[in-house]
C-alpha cells in the first residue's frame, strides 16, 4: 500500500517538507492549504517539484465549513470551492478533504448537508475530482464517522466518499463498530494519527498532542484491520498535529513518521518483516569517557567489585566484569562523530539474541536506525568486533550479539588483562545489569521508544514526575522476562539556560543480591557513594513505619527504599563520575515493577550538592 | 498584609528557592514537603536559614489522604501526622495544610471526615500547631470550598480551619458566593493562583498550567475582595504549579511573582500605589544596529519617507521623523550589556505621558523593572536625555516622556541634522507608529505582559496561531485609545536547533493613510519590500471574493489584506534589515482590531525565502 504524509506533520516551508517526505521514502503527500498559500511556487511548480521527488499529491486539505449552510451561503461556498478546484487541477491533486462544519451558521439538517455535498460532488466530478468528507470530532452537528457515513450514503454520489481519520474516531470511541461494513468504493481516504489518552478537550488534544502510530496508546492496528477488511486500498496517510514536531527538524520527523507507519503496517499484517527473537539480556554496556574521567570510572568499577578481566586485542578498550554484569571502558574517540559527543557517554548497549543477524535485519526493515546514520560516540562496534550496529536517536549505538560464552562471542576480541584476576574472581556482590537510563534529545523522545520496540522490546506507558529542575517524563522498554530494561527519560519542556542539574544524565543500574553487603563493600573500597539526607529517612518512617533497625541500616548505607503492591526495591547511587554518568545498584524483592522513580528528586538534589561542594573545593 | 510564596512555584533545590524568595522581598514561604525531603539541611537548619533570610515559614504542605478513612487506617494516619508535627516544630512552622482525600479508600461521610479532622486538630493543638483543610478540585468526596467549610464547621475545633486556594475555587465556579460569610477566625490560609481558561481536566490544568495573579483570566481581585471582606488577615501566598516556571531561573520567577502579587493587592485596594496617566502615544522607537546594518536601516527609513531631522548633541544617534512617527537610530553600544545584545535590536520604546515621573514611580512601585536591572541594549536613556528608564524582561528599555513638542521635550537633546530638510518636510505617507512587536524570552513571556500592565496598558487575551516553524502565541498591551500598542510574541515550545525562521524577530509597524501610495513611493525609492506569493492572493480571492481591481492592486504592491466584523486591514512588510528587525506599514479601515495575524505564516515564509536567496547570492 502507498504511504503518504500530510505536510502539516512537518516543520518548515513547503519546500522543506517535500524534501523531507521524499528523503524518508514516502510515496505521496497531503498538501495542507496554508503550506501552499505561503509558497512562492505556483501549483504547477509544486506539481513539478513533487514529480521530481517521486511524490504523488494524494489529497488537498482542508476545505472547511461547506455543508449544512443556509441556502444563501451556498453560492459563496460553491464559488470558493471552484477556486480551490482550479488549484487542485493545476496541482494534479484529485481528492479534496471537506471536513464537517464547525461554523455557528451551520444547520443541524442531514438532508440539507447531503444535498449540498451532492451538489459539490457533481461539480467536482465535472473536473475529474472527488470529495472526501470527514467528521471532525468537534464538528458542530456532524462529529462521528458514523454520522458522516450516514450523510455520504444519503447523498449517494460516486464523487463523494469518506475520509476516515483515526484520531477523530478513536478519541471518541476506542472500539468503533461497523466500519468494516462500509462499501470499499466509499472509503476515499485514511488519515492515521495516534495519541496518549489525555484528560482534555478533543480540539486542543487533536491540535497539539497527536503522535505518530505506536507513539501513543490508540489501537491503530485494530482500526486499520477493520478498514482493510472493508476493502480500503488507498494510501495510508499520516496526519499529526504536534507542537514539538512543528518545531523539530523535518528530516528527522519524516524518518520517525515512516518508522511508525512501517511498524503499524507490520502489526496489521500488511508488511512482511523478518521475525526475530526478542533480546534476552544485556551483553554489555560500553562507556566512552574522557581521559580526565577514566580513572574515576575505573576506580569506581573496581570499588563496586568489578574486575578488569580483559583488554581488547587491537584497541585501548577494557572489559570489566562481575557476575553477568559486563562493562567496556573506552577512551573518547577522536575520530568520526567525536565533536558531537561532548564529555563522557554511554556509547553503546549490546543486547543478546539467539539470532543477531535476523534481529538486525528486522530492525533495519523497521527503520530502527536513522536513515542517515550520524555515527555513534566512542569505540562502538570496532571495540566489540564486527557486529553491525544501529544508532539510536540519542546516538547510542545498539549492538546485537549471541549470548556471552557461546561460540563466536564478541569476547574473543579481548585477551586476559595483565595483572587481573580470573574472570570469575568477583566476589559476586553485583550480579548483572538491571537497566540503563538514557536522556533523550528533546525533539526525539517519542521516536526513540519505537527504535527499541523495533528490536522486539515492549514499551511501558509514559510516566511523569516532578523533579527539582523541572518535570521529567520516562518510558521503559523491556523484554517479557525483564532481562533487558532501557529507560528513556526527558524533560517536559526543553531546558533553557538555567539548568543546574546534571546535563543529560545517563546511568547504568547493576543488580545486587544483597544491597547492604554491596554498599558496605563499595564504601570500604572507596566508591564515591551518594549521601542521602536524613529528611528522606524521616519521611520514609512517617509514610511506611519501617522497622527501626531497617531504617537505621538504610540510612547507614545511603540506601533508598520503595515498595508497591508487588514487592520492594532497595537502591543506592554513586556520585557523578565525570560530566554526566553515574551508577546505581538495586535489589528488587518480589515483583516490584517501579524504578524507584519517587526517589529521583532526592537523587538529583544530592548530585547537585556534591557538585556544588566540588566547585567550592576547586574554587 | 504579609506576602508569601510556596517553594513549589520555583525551580531548584530548597536553598535556591529560599534565596530567590528572600531576594524578591517575600515575607514568608510555604515549604513544599518534597523540597524539604530532598534537602540536606535538617528542619532546624532550614529554620535558621529562613530566619537569616528574613523569611517566616507560614505553611508546611501538603499532608494528603488523611480524612474520611475507615477507622483501621486512622491510627496509621495519625502516626504519620505526628511525625510531620515533629518536623514542623523543628521548622517553626505552625500551620499544616491538609488537602481533601483523593485515595480510593476514602469514604463519603462528612461526619466521619469531621470527626477524624477534629482528632487531628486536637493533637495539633497540643503541640501549638493548627490544621488548614483544603478542598482539592479533584478531591474524591470533598472538592468544593463550601463542602470543606461544612466539614470544618461540623468538626468545630479552634485548631481546625480552612485553607482557601483560588485555583481550586475559581476553576470550578467563577463567582463563588458565601465566602465573605465564613468567620474570620476559620480562615487559616489563602493560596493564590491564576490561570487561563483551558479546556482540560482540572487536575492536569492545576498541575501544569497555573499562573501568577494577573497572568491568566481568573477574577482574583474579586475573590480576594470577598475573602478580605470576611476578615482574613493572614498571608497572601502564591501557589503556582507551572511547567515553565519549574525550569526557569528562580530568581527571575520570584520577582515576577512579587510583581503579580503587588498588582493584585493594588487591584483589591490593599496597596497604595501612585496613580498615573496611561501612556498616550509613542514618543519614539529606538533602534540600535550594528555598523553592517546601519546603512540598510537608514536607507529603508529614507525610502519609506522618513527624514533624518536631528542629530544627538553628544552621541552618534540620529532622529528620523515622518508625521508622528519618530525613530532614533543608534549604533550598537560597545559598553554595558553589549555582549548580551547580539546583532540588531529595538533597544528602547518611549511612551508619552502627561506626568512621566508619576508614571515611573507607579511602575517602580509595581516592580515593573526587574529588581536587578541588567541594563538595556544600545544607547538607551543616554541617547534620550535624562528620562529614567525601566528595563523589560526582554531587555528593551522603556522610557516615559512628556508629549513631543511640549516644554522640556526629549528632542532638545537633538540638533537639526546637517543637510536634512526641515522636520515637517515629510510628504506624509506615514503618519505614526501603529505598534511594536517584540519576541519575548521563552521563560518570561507571562511576566512581560505584567510589566506593560503596570504602566497602565490593558492586555488582550492570549492568541495562538500556527506558523511554518512552530506555534506562535501573542498578547497585546494597549491604551484605551489604541495609540500605544505593544505586541509580545513567543513560541509555545522553546526553540531548538532547527529554527530557520528569523531568530527572535522584532518589528515596528507604521501607520499610513493610503497604504498603496505608501507602497508605491517606498518601492520607487528603492525600499526592500517583501514579495508576497501569488497563491496568497488566489486564496484571498477564493475566500473573500474581492473586486478584481482591488485584488490586482494588492498583488501589484505586495499588500496583504484581512477583514473582520469591525473593519479592514491593509499592510505590507520590508525584508529583513540586518539580523532580525523589519518594518511593516499598515492602514486600518473602520474598527479592525486584529493584527493581520492570519498573514504571519505567509510573512515568515517570505522572509525565509529572501534570506535563502541572499545566502545563495553570497555563497
Tab-separated table of C-alpha atoms in Angstrom, chain A residues 11-13 16 33 36-41 43 79-80 83-84 199-201 208 243-244 246-251 442 464 466 468-471 491-496 498 533 535-536 539 541-542 545 602 605 608-609, chain B residues 11-13 16 33 36-41 43 79-80 83-84 199-201 208 243-244 246-251 442 464 466 468-471 491-496 498 533 535-536 539 541-542 545 602 605 608-609:
chain	number	residue	atom	x	y	z
A	11	UNK	CA	8.128	21.838	10.292
A	12	UNK	CA	9.307	24.336	7.706
A	13	UNK	CA	8.160	25.763	4.440
A	16	UNK	CA	11.486	21.797	3.369
A	33	UNK	CA	-3.558	24.554	2.212
A	36	UNK	CA	0.636	26.108	-0.413
A	37	UNK	CA	-0.583	29.645	0.283
A	38	UNK	CA	2.749	30.643	1.815
A	39	UNK	CA	4.732	29.093	-1.017
A	40	UNK	CA	6.179	31.137	-3.858
A	41	UNK	CA	5.781	28.140	-6.162
A	43	UNK	CA	0.542	24.941	-8.025
A	79	UNK	CA	-17.582	29.778	-5.671
A	80	UNK	CA	-14.897	29.207	-3.048
A	83	UNK	CA	-11.387	28.364	-6.976
A	84	UNK	CA	-9.898	25.506	-4.940
A	199	UNK	CA	-7.832	14.471	30.032
A	200	UNK	CA	-8.569	17.474	27.836
A	201	UNK	CA	-10.988	18.785	25.238
A	208	UNK	CA	-1.389	19.924	19.920
A	243	UNK	CA	3.634	21.146	18.991
A	244	UNK	CA	7.082	19.587	19.194
A	246	UNK	CA	6.092	21.509	14.340
A	247	UNK	CA	9.435	22.869	15.568
A	248	UNK	CA	11.708	19.877	15.005
A	249	UNK	CA	13.984	19.156	12.061
A	250	UNK	CA	11.557	17.870	9.384
A	251	UNK	CA	14.103	15.411	8.032
A	442	UNK	CA	14.092	16.759	23.444
A	464	UNK	CA	5.729	11.843	34.512
A	466	UNK	CA	8.304	16.457	39.272
A	468	UNK	CA	13.943	19.926	41.306
A	469	UNK	CA	14.741	21.423	37.926
A	470	UNK	CA	11.524	20.689	36.057
A	471	UNK	CA	9.147	17.891	35.181
A	491	UNK	CA	12.081	16.881	30.209
A	492	UNK	CA	8.531	18.029	29.509
A	493	UNK	CA	9.872	21.389	28.359
A	494	UNK	CA	13.119	21.886	26.518
A	495	UNK	CA	15.767	23.004	29.026
A	496	UNK	CA	16.791	26.633	28.938
A	498	UNK	CA	19.037	27.856	33.898
A	533	UNK	CA	19.750	13.332	53.523
A	535	UNK	CA	14.987	14.119	55.944
A	536	UNK	CA	14.415	11.401	53.370
A	539	UNK	CA	9.716	10.839	55.673
A	541	UNK	CA	9.484	6.424	58.571
A	542	UNK	CA	6.433	8.684	58.618
A	545	UNK	CA	6.543	2.918	59.556
A	602	UNK	CA	16.192	13.232	46.115
A	605	UNK	CA	19.283	17.282	44.635
A	608	UNK	CA	23.726	18.870	42.710
A	609	UNK	CA	25.037	19.279	46.273
B	11	UNK	CA	12.793	25.840	40.240
B	12	UNK	CA	15.818	24.426	42.021
B	13	UNK	CA	16.693	22.924	45.361
B	16	UNK	CA	17.906	28.085	45.555
B	33	UNK	CA	7.382	18.708	51.612
B	36	UNK	CA	12.425	19.538	52.472
B	37	UNK	CA	12.845	15.803	51.943
B	38	UNK	CA	15.487	16.340	49.262
B	39	UNK	CA	17.356	18.890	51.360
B	40	UNK	CA	20.483	18.039	53.333
B	41	UNK	CA	19.547	20.698	55.887
B	43	UNK	CA	14.435	21.208	59.722
B	79	UNK	CA	1.167	8.251	63.389
B	80	UNK	CA	2.168	9.773	60.065
B	83	UNK	CA	5.986	12.515	62.583
B	84	UNK	CA	5.165	15.544	60.431
B	199	UNK	CA	-10.452	23.034	28.023
B	200	UNK	CA	-8.899	20.247	30.049
B	201	UNK	CA	-9.328	18.191	33.194
B	208	UNK	CA	0.841	22.168	34.730
B	243	UNK	CA	5.809	23.536	33.751
B	244	UNK	CA	7.800	26.512	32.501
B	246	UNK	CA	9.582	24.808	37.197
B	247	UNK	CA	12.505	25.068	34.792
B	248	UNK	CA	13.159	28.802	34.792
B	249	UNK	CA	15.680	30.772	36.810
B	250	UNK	CA	14.028	31.010	40.267
B	251	UNK	CA	15.414	34.490	40.865
B	442	UNK	CA	10.718	31.906	26.366
B	464	UNK	CA	-2.204	31.321	19.357
B	466	UNK	CA	0.401	28.055	13.609
B	468	UNK	CA	5.904	27.483	9.446
B	469	UNK	CA	8.442	26.835	12.186
B	470	UNK	CA	6.129	26.144	15.102
B	471	UNK	CA	3.191	27.545	17.009
B	491	UNK	CA	6.811	30.258	20.737
B	492	UNK	CA	4.706	27.647	22.503
B	493	UNK	CA	7.773	25.429	22.798
B	494	UNK	CA	11.281	26.676	23.349
B	495	UNK	CA	13.089	26.718	20.014
B	496	UNK	CA	15.659	24.024	19.408
B	498	UNK	CA	16.343	23.555	13.866
B	533	UNK	CA	3.324	34.923	-3.367
B	535	UNK	CA	-1.023	31.773	-4.047
B	536	UNK	CA	-1.860	34.128	-1.202
B	539	UNK	CA	-6.750	32.220	-1.672
B	541	UNK	CA	-9.993	35.731	-3.896
B	542	UNK	CA	-11.451	32.316	-3.087
B	545	UNK	CA	-14.375	37.360	-3.464
B	602	UNK	CA	2.947	33.980	4.792
B	605	UNK	CA	7.877	32.000	4.748
B	608	UNK	CA	12.910	32.860	4.868
B	609	UNK	CA	12.918	32.789	1.050
